[in-house]
CSV table of C-alpha atoms in Angstrom, one decimal:
chain,number,residue,atom,x,y,z
A,1,MET,CA,113.6,-49.5,-13.8
A,2,GLU,CA,109.5,-49.9,-13.2
A,3,ASP,CA,109.5,-46.8,-16.1
A,4,PHE,CA,111.7,-48.6,-18.4
A,5,GLU,CA,110.0,-52.3,-18.0
A,6,TYR,CA,106.7,-49.5,-18.5
A,7,PHE,CA,108.3,-48.3,-22.1
A,8,VAL,CA,109.1,-51.9,-23.1
A,9,ILE,CA,105.7,-53.1,-22.4
A,10,SER,CA,104.0,-50.1,-24.4
A,11,VAL,CA,106.6,-50.9,-27.1
A,12,LEU,CA,105.5,-54.3,-27.6
A,13,HIS,CA,101.7,-53.7,-27.7
A,14,MET,CA,102.7,-50.9,-30.5
A,15,GLU,CA,104.6,-53.4,-32.6
A,16,GLY,CA,101.7,-55.8,-31.9
A,17,ALA,CA,99.5,-53.5,-33.3
A,18,ILE,CA,101.6,-52.8,-36.2
A,19,ALA,CA,101.9,-56.6,-37.1
A,20,GLN,CA,97.7,-56.0,-37.9
A,21,ARG,CA,97.6,-52.8,-39.4
A,22,VAL,CA,100.1,-51.2,-41.1
A,23,GLN,CA,99.7,-48.8,-43.7
A,24,TYR,CA,101.5,-47.1,-47.1
A,25,PRO,CA,101.0,-43.9,-48.9
A,26,THR,CA,103.3,-43.7,-52.2
A,27,TRP,CA,102.3,-45.5,-55.6
A,28,VAL,CA,105.0,-47.8,-57.2
A,29,ASP,CA,104.6,-49.4,-60.5
A,30,CYS,CA,103.9,-53.1,-60.2
A,31,ARG,CA,106.2,-54.0,-62.8
A,32,LYS,CA,109.0,-53.6,-60.1
A,33,PHE,CA,107.3,-56.5,-58.3
A,34,GLU,CA,107.3,-58.8,-61.2
A,35,GLY,CA,108.7,-62.2,-60.1
A,36,LYS,CA,108.4,-61.6,-56.8
A,37,PRO,CA,105.7,-63.8,-55.1
A,38,LEU,CA,103.3,-61.9,-52.7
A,39,GLY,CA,104.5,-64.3,-49.9
A,40,SER,CA,108.1,-63.1,-50.3
A,41,LEU,CA,106.6,-59.3,-50.1
A,42,ARG,CA,105.1,-60.5,-46.6
A,43,TYR,CA,108.1,-62.1,-45.4
A,44,SER,CA,110.6,-59.0,-46.3
A,45,GLN,CA,108.0,-57.0,-44.7
A,46,ARG,CA,108.0,-58.8,-41.7
A,47,VAL,CA,111.9,-59.4,-41.2
A,48,LYS,CA,111.8,-55.2,-41.2
A,49,GLU,CA,109.3,-54.9,-38.8
A,50,GLU,CA,111.2,-57.1,-36.6
A,51,LYS,CA,114.5,-55.2,-36.9
A,52,ARG,CA,112.4,-52.1,-36.3
A,53,PHE,CA,111.3,-53.7,-33.4
A,54,ARG,CA,114.8,-54.6,-31.9
A,55,GLY,CA,115.9,-50.7,-32.7
A,56,LEU,CA,113.1,-49.3,-30.7
A,57,VAL,CA,114.3,-51.8,-27.6
A,58,ALA,CA,117.7,-51.0,-28.0
A,59,LEU,CA,116.5,-47.0,-27.8
A,60,ALA,CA,114.5,-47.8,-24.8
A,61,HIS,CA,117.8,-48.9,-23.0
A,62,LEU,CA,119.4,-45.9,-24.2
A,63,GLN,CA,116.8,-43.2,-23.5
A,64,PRO,CA,114.4,-44.5,-21.2
A,65,ASP,CA,112.9,-41.1,-20.0
A,66,ARG,CA,111.7,-40.7,-23.4
A,67,ARG,CA,108.8,-42.6,-23.5
A,68,TYR,CA,105.9,-40.3,-23.7
A,69,ASP,CA,107.3,-38.7,-27.1
A,70,GLN,CA,107.0,-41.9,-29.1
A,71,ARG,CA,103.6,-40.8,-30.9
A,72,ARG,CA,105.1,-40.7,-34.4
A,73,SER,CA,107.2,-43.1,-36.7
A,74,VAL,CA,108.2,-42.5,-39.9
A,75,SER,CA,106.2,-44.3,-42.9
A,76,SER,CA,105.6,-45.1,-46.5
A,77,GLU,CA,102.8,-46.2,-48.3
A,78,VAL,CA,103.0,-48.7,-51.1
A,79,SER,CA,100.6,-49.2,-53.6
A,80,CYS,CA,100.6,-51.4,-56.6
A,81,SER,CA,97.8,-50.7,-59.1
A,82,ASP,CA,97.6,-53.6,-62.0
A,83,ASN,CA,95.2,-52.5,-64.7
A,84,ASN,CA,91.5,-51.8,-62.5
A,85,SER,CA,93.1,-54.2,-59.7
A,86,SER,CA,95.2,-53.3,-56.6
A,87,VAL,CA,97.2,-54.1,-54.1
A,88,LEU,CA,97.6,-52.2,-50.7
A,89,LEU,CA,100.8,-53.1,-48.8
A,90,GLU,CA,100.6,-51.4,-45.4
A,91,ALA,CA,103.4,-49.8,-43.2
A,92,GLY,CA,103.5,-47.0,-41.0
A,93,ARG,CA,104.3,-43.4,-42.0
A,94,VAL,CA,102.4,-42.3,-38.6
A,95,HIS,CA,100.6,-45.1,-37.0
A,96,PRO,CA,97.2,-45.3,-38.1
A,97,PHE,CA,95.9,-45.6,-34.7
A,98,ASP,CA,97.6,-42.8,-33.7
A,99,LYS,CA,95.6,-40.8,-36.2
A,100,ASP,CA,92.5,-42.4,-35.7
A,101,LEU,CA,92.7,-41.7,-31.8
A,102,ILE,CA,93.9,-38.4,-32.7
A,103,LEU,CA,90.4,-37.6,-34.5
A,104,LYS,CA,88.5,-39.3,-32.1
A,105,ARG,CA,90.0,-37.0,-29.4
A,106,LYS,CA,89.2,-33.8,-31.6
A,107,ALA,CA,86.2,-34.8,-32.1
A,108,GLU,CA,85.2,-35.2,-28.3
A,109,GLU,CA,87.3,-31.9,-27.6
A,110,VAL,CA,84.6,-30.2,-29.8
A,111,ILE,CA,81.1,-32.0,-29.5
A,112,PRO,CA,80.6,-29.5,-26.1
A,113,TYR,CA,81.3,-26.3,-28.4
A,114,LEU,CA,79.0,-27.5,-30.8
A,115,ASN,CA,76.0,-28.6,-28.6
A,116,GLY,CA,74.3,-30.3,-31.3
A,117,ARG,CA,74.4,-28.2,-33.8
A,118,SER,CA,75.0,-29.7,-37.3
A,119,MET,CA,77.8,-29.1,-39.6
A,120,TYR,CA,77.6,-28.2,-43.4
A,121,LEU,CA,80.9,-29.0,-46.0
A,122,VAL,CA,81.2,-26.6,-48.8
A,123,GLY,CA,83.5,-26.8,-51.1
A,124,MET,CA,84.5,-26.9,-55.2
A,125,MET,CA,83.6,-30.3,-56.5
A,126,GLY,CA,86.0,-33.1,-55.9
A,127,SER,CA,86.9,-31.6,-53.2
A,128,GLY,CA,86.5,-34.6,-50.8
A,129,LYS,CA,83.2,-33.5,-49.0
A,130,THR,CA,81.3,-36.9,-48.6
A,131,THR,CA,84.6,-38.6,-47.8
A,132,VAL,CA,85.3,-36.1,-45.1
A,133,GLY,CA,82.0,-35.6,-44.0
A,134,LYS,CA,81.6,-39.5,-43.4
A,135,LEU,CA,84.4,-39.9,-41.2
A,136,MET,CA,83.3,-36.7,-39.3
A,137,SER,CA,80.0,-37.9,-38.5
A,138,LYS,CA,81.2,-41.2,-37.8
A,139,VAL,CA,83.4,-39.9,-34.7
A,140,LEU,CA,80.6,-37.5,-33.7
A,141,GLY,CA,77.8,-40.1,-33.7
A,142,TYR,CA,76.3,-37.9,-35.8
A,143,SER,CA,74.0,-38.5,-38.9
A,144,PHE,CA,75.4,-38.1,-42.4
A,145,PHE,CA,73.6,-36.7,-45.4
A,146,ASP,CA,74.9,-36.1,-49.2
A,147,CYS,CA,72.8,-33.1,-50.8
A,148,ASP,CA,73.2,-34.7,-54.1
A,149,THR,CA,71.9,-38.2,-52.9
A,150,LEU,CA,69.0,-36.5,-51.2
A,151,ILE,CA,68.0,-34.8,-54.7
A,152,GLU,CA,68.6,-37.9,-56.7
A,153,GLN,CA,66.3,-39.7,-54.3
A,154,ALA,CA,63.5,-37.0,-54.1
A,155,MET,CA,64.2,-37.3,-58.4
A,156,ASN,CA,62.9,-41.4,-58.1
A,157,GLY,CA,66.9,-42.3,-58.6
A,158,ALA,CA,67.7,-39.5,-61.8
A,159,SER,CA,71.3,-38.8,-61.4
A,160,VAL,CA,72.8,-35.2,-60.9
A,161,ALA,CA,74.0,-35.6,-64.7
A,162,GLU,CA,70.4,-36.4,-65.7
A,163,ILE,CA,68.6,-33.9,-63.6
A,164,PHE,CA,70.8,-31.7,-65.2
A,165,GLU,CA,70.4,-32.7,-68.6
A,166,HIS,CA,66.3,-33.1,-68.6
A,167,HIS,CA,65.4,-29.8,-66.2
A,168,GLY,CA,68.6,-27.7,-66.4
A,169,GLU,CA,70.8,-26.7,-63.4
A,170,SER,CA,68.5,-23.7,-62.4
A,171,PHE,CA,65.9,-26.2,-61.3
A,172,PHE,CA,68.6,-28.7,-59.6
A,173,ARG,CA,69.5,-25.3,-57.4
A,174,GLY,CA,66.0,-25.3,-56.4
A,175,LYS,CA,65.8,-28.9,-55.1
A,176,GLU,CA,68.9,-28.2,-53.5
A,177,THR,CA,67.5,-25.4,-51.3
A,178,ASP,CA,64.6,-27.3,-50.6
A,179,ALA,CA,66.7,-30.1,-49.3
A,180,LEU,CA,68.9,-27.6,-47.3
A,181,LYS,CA,66.0,-26.1,-45.9
A,182,LYS,CA,64.9,-30.0,-44.6
A,183,LEU,CA,68.7,-30.3,-43.2
A,184,SER,CA,68.4,-27.2,-41.3
A,185,SER,CA,66.0,-28.1,-39.0
A,186,MET,CA,67.3,-31.1,-37.9
A,187,TYR,CA,70.5,-31.4,-35.1
A,188,HIS,CA,73.3,-33.7,-35.1
A,189,VAL,CA,73.9,-34.0,-38.8
A,190,VAL,CA,77.0,-33.7,-41.3
A,191,VAL,CA,76.1,-32.6,-44.5
A,192,SER,CA,78.3,-32.7,-47.6
A,193,THR,CA,76.3,-30.0,-50.2
A,194,GLY,CA,77.0,-29.4,-53.8
A,195,GLY,CA,79.4,-27.6,-55.0
A,196,GLY,CA,77.4,-24.5,-56.4
A,197,ALA,CA,75.3,-24.4,-53.0
A,198,VAL,CA,77.4,-21.7,-51.9
A,199,ILE,CA,76.1,-19.3,-54.9
A,200,ARG,CA,72.4,-18.7,-53.5
A,201,PRO,CA,72.2,-16.3,-50.6
A,202,ILE,CA,69.1,-18.4,-49.1
A,203,ASN,CA,71.3,-21.4,-48.8
A,204,TRP,CA,73.3,-19.6,-46.4
A,205,LYS,CA,70.6,-18.4,-44.1
A,206,TYR,CA,69.7,-22.5,-44.0
A,207,MET,CA,73.6,-23.4,-43.6
A,208,ASN,CA,74.1,-20.7,-40.8
A,209,LYS,CA,71.8,-22.7,-38.3
A,210,GLY,CA,74.7,-24.7,-38.3
A,211,VAL,CA,78.8,-24.5,-38.6
A,212,SER,CA,79.8,-24.4,-42.3
A,213,ILE,CA,82.8,-25.5,-43.1
A,214,TRP,CA,84.9,-25.3,-46.4
A,215,LEU,CA,87.4,-27.7,-47.9
A,216,ASP,CA,89.8,-25.4,-50.0
A,217,VAL,CA,91.8,-27.9,-52.0
A,218,PRO,CA,93.9,-26.3,-55.1
A,219,LEU,CA,92.4,-26.2,-58.3
A,220,GLU,CA,95.5,-28.2,-59.9
A,221,ALA,CA,94.9,-31.2,-57.3
A,222,LEU,CA,90.8,-30.8,-58.0
A,223,ALA,CA,91.8,-31.0,-61.6
A,224,HIS,CA,94.3,-34.2,-61.3
A,225,ARG,CA,91.2,-35.9,-59.0
A,226,ILE,CA,88.5,-35.3,-61.7
A,227,ALA,CA,90.6,-36.5,-64.7
A,228,ALA,CA,91.8,-39.6,-62.7
A,229,VAL,CA,87.8,-40.9,-62.7
A,230,GLY,CA,86.6,-39.2,-65.6
A,231,THR,CA,83.4,-36.2,-65.8
A,232,ASP,CA,80.5,-38.4,-66.6
A,233,SER,CA,79.0,-37.5,-63.3
A,234,ARG,CA,80.1,-34.1,-63.3
A,235,PRO,CA,77.5,-32.2,-65.6
A,236,LEU,CA,79.4,-28.8,-65.5
A,237,LEU,CA,82.5,-30.6,-67.4
A,238,HIS,CA,81.0,-33.5,-69.0
A,239,ASP,CA,80.3,-31.3,-72.7
A,240,GLU,CA,83.7,-30.3,-73.4
A,241,SER,CA,86.6,-32.6,-75.4
A,242,GLY,CA,90.3,-32.7,-75.3
A,243,ASP,CA,92.5,-33.8,-72.6
A,244,ALA,CA,90.6,-34.5,-69.4
A,245,TYR,CA,93.1,-32.6,-67.0
A,246,THR,CA,93.4,-29.3,-69.4
A,247,VAL,CA,89.4,-29.3,-69.7
A,248,ALA,CA,89.1,-30.1,-65.9
A,249,PHE,CA,91.3,-27.4,-65.1
A,250,LYS,CA,90.2,-24.9,-67.3
A,251,ARG,CA,86.4,-24.8,-66.2
A,252,LEU,CA,87.4,-25.2,-62.8
A,253,SER,CA,89.0,-22.1,-63.0
A,254,THR,CA,86.2,-20.7,-64.6
A,255,ILE,CA,83.6,-22.0,-61.9
A,256,TRP,CA,86.1,-20.6,-59.1
A,257,ASP,CA,86.1,-16.9,-60.7
A,258,GLU,CA,82.3,-17.5,-59.8
A,259,ARG,CA,82.1,-19.1,-56.7
A,260,GLY,CA,85.4,-18.5,-54.9
A,261,GLU,CA,84.2,-15.5,-53.1
A,262,ALA,CA,81.2,-17.2,-51.8
A,263,TYR,CA,83.5,-19.8,-50.4
A,264,THR,CA,84.6,-17.2,-47.7
A,265,ASN,CA,81.4,-16.8,-46.4
A,266,ALA,CA,82.3,-19.7,-44.2
A,267,ASN,CA,82.6,-20.3,-40.5
A,268,ALA,CA,85.8,-22.1,-40.5
A,269,ARG,CA,88.4,-22.8,-43.5
A,270,VAL,CA,90.6,-25.9,-44.2
A,271,SER,CA,93.1,-25.6,-46.0
A,272,LEU,CA,94.7,-28.7,-47.8
A,273,GLU,CA,97.5,-26.4,-48.7
A,274,ASN,CA,98.2,-25.5,-45.1
A,275,ILE,CA,97.8,-28.9,-43.9
A,276,ALA,CA,100.1,-30.3,-46.4
A,277,VAL,CA,103.2,-27.5,-45.0
A,278,LYS,CA,102.2,-28.4,-41.3
A,279,LEU,CA,103.1,-32.2,-41.7
A,280,GLY,CA,105.5,-31.8,-44.0
A,281,TYR,CA,104.1,-33.2,-47.3
A,282,LYS,CA,105.1,-32.5,-50.6
A,283,ASP,CA,101.9,-32.6,-52.5
A,284,VAL,CA,98.1,-32.4,-51.0
A,285,SER,CA,97.7,-35.6,-52.7
A,286,ASP,CA,99.2,-37.0,-50.1
A,287,LEU,CA,96.9,-36.0,-47.4
A,288,THR,CA,94.4,-38.8,-45.9
A,289,PRO,CA,90.5,-37.9,-45.4
A,290,THR,CA,91.6,-38.4,-41.6
A,291,GLU,CA,94.3,-36.0,-41.8
A,292,ILE,CA,91.9,-33.5,-43.5
A,293,ALA,CA,88.9,-34.4,-40.8
A,294,ILE,CA,91.5,-33.5,-38.0
A,295,GLU,CA,92.3,-30.2,-39.2
A,296,ALA,CA,88.3,-29.7,-39.8
A,297,PHE,CA,87.6,-30.4,-36.2
A,298,GLU,CA,90.5,-27.9,-35.0
A,299,GLN,CA,89.6,-25.2,-37.3
A,300,VAL,CA,85.8,-25.7,-36.4
A,301,GLN,CA,86.7,-25.6,-32.5
A,302,SER,CA,88.5,-22.6,-33.2
A,303,PHE,CA,85.5,-21.1,-34.8
A,304,LEU,CA,83.3,-21.5,-32.1
A,305,GLU,CA,86.0,-20.6,-29.2
A,306,LYS,CA,85.8,-17.3,-30.6
A,307,GLU,CA,82.0,-17.1,-31.2
A,308,GLU,CA,81.6,-18.2,-27.5
A,309,THR,CA,83.7,-15.5,-26.4
A,310,VAL,CA,82.4,-12.7,-28.6
A,311,GLU,CA,78.8,-13.9,-27.1
A,312,ILE,CA,80.0,-13.2,-23.1
A,313,PRO,CA,78.4,-10.2,-22.2
A,314,ASP,CA,81.2,-7.8,-20.7
A,315,GLY,CA,80.0,-7.7,-17.5
A,316,ASP,CA,80.5,-11.4,-17.1
A,317,LEU,CA,84.1,-11.2,-17.8
């Protein structure tokens, strides 16, 4: 009986958290909500949550021994977009606090293996290196640096696109190497590198002082992301005209042919396609930065465990 009461109390705490933090990942047309005041949406959601809670309590009576399996719950994200504004209504695919807790625990697990070593995220433009890198640095307690931002600061605030335009790509790559050289002397940092950082062997020399992580995103997904936000900040894409997605995909394919093999030099590979399959998503665009960061930590730990095994002398086994 005590076990059952413990489970019901856990459910109450869990549902209380849901009332404060709810999250929904699917885009819907706001026209579906026309004529419905926001208050009615909130009331409807509250009624759904109350029904869901009663169902959980009923399940507790029927299956009290399964309390430790209550880690995940079905959810959907609903986001309404109206021109430049958006409203995010939350309601739980997997409880956000569960994912945050998993991310924190993954970071705690990998910290002893890192032993202060820095991490360098590499990948194609638009792969999410900065977003994921900031998440990882936060839970690790590391500092975060974006290579492009450091270069812009060194050039008195000139944007990457302006540096390419006035000084050329070769000049920019030199500044990129300078930045990586300085960062390589630091510990406890997470670095987001530029998409082309992998093409210069000297850069790998600096990144290999830490752990390199490749965010492997399908070109189709990258093209959709870039087309959605525009190419103004992408100097290697900005000069071409035509349909945004077609232009982005065509240019990205060319860049991939030039750099694809270089990305495989990274110590750890984070495949968004593999994560989507593992979590049962139909598209990589459904993945959250937190889910990608969790996978990144898993891959880093796997690499470091193997590295540690190789370094152990045979006589010590």
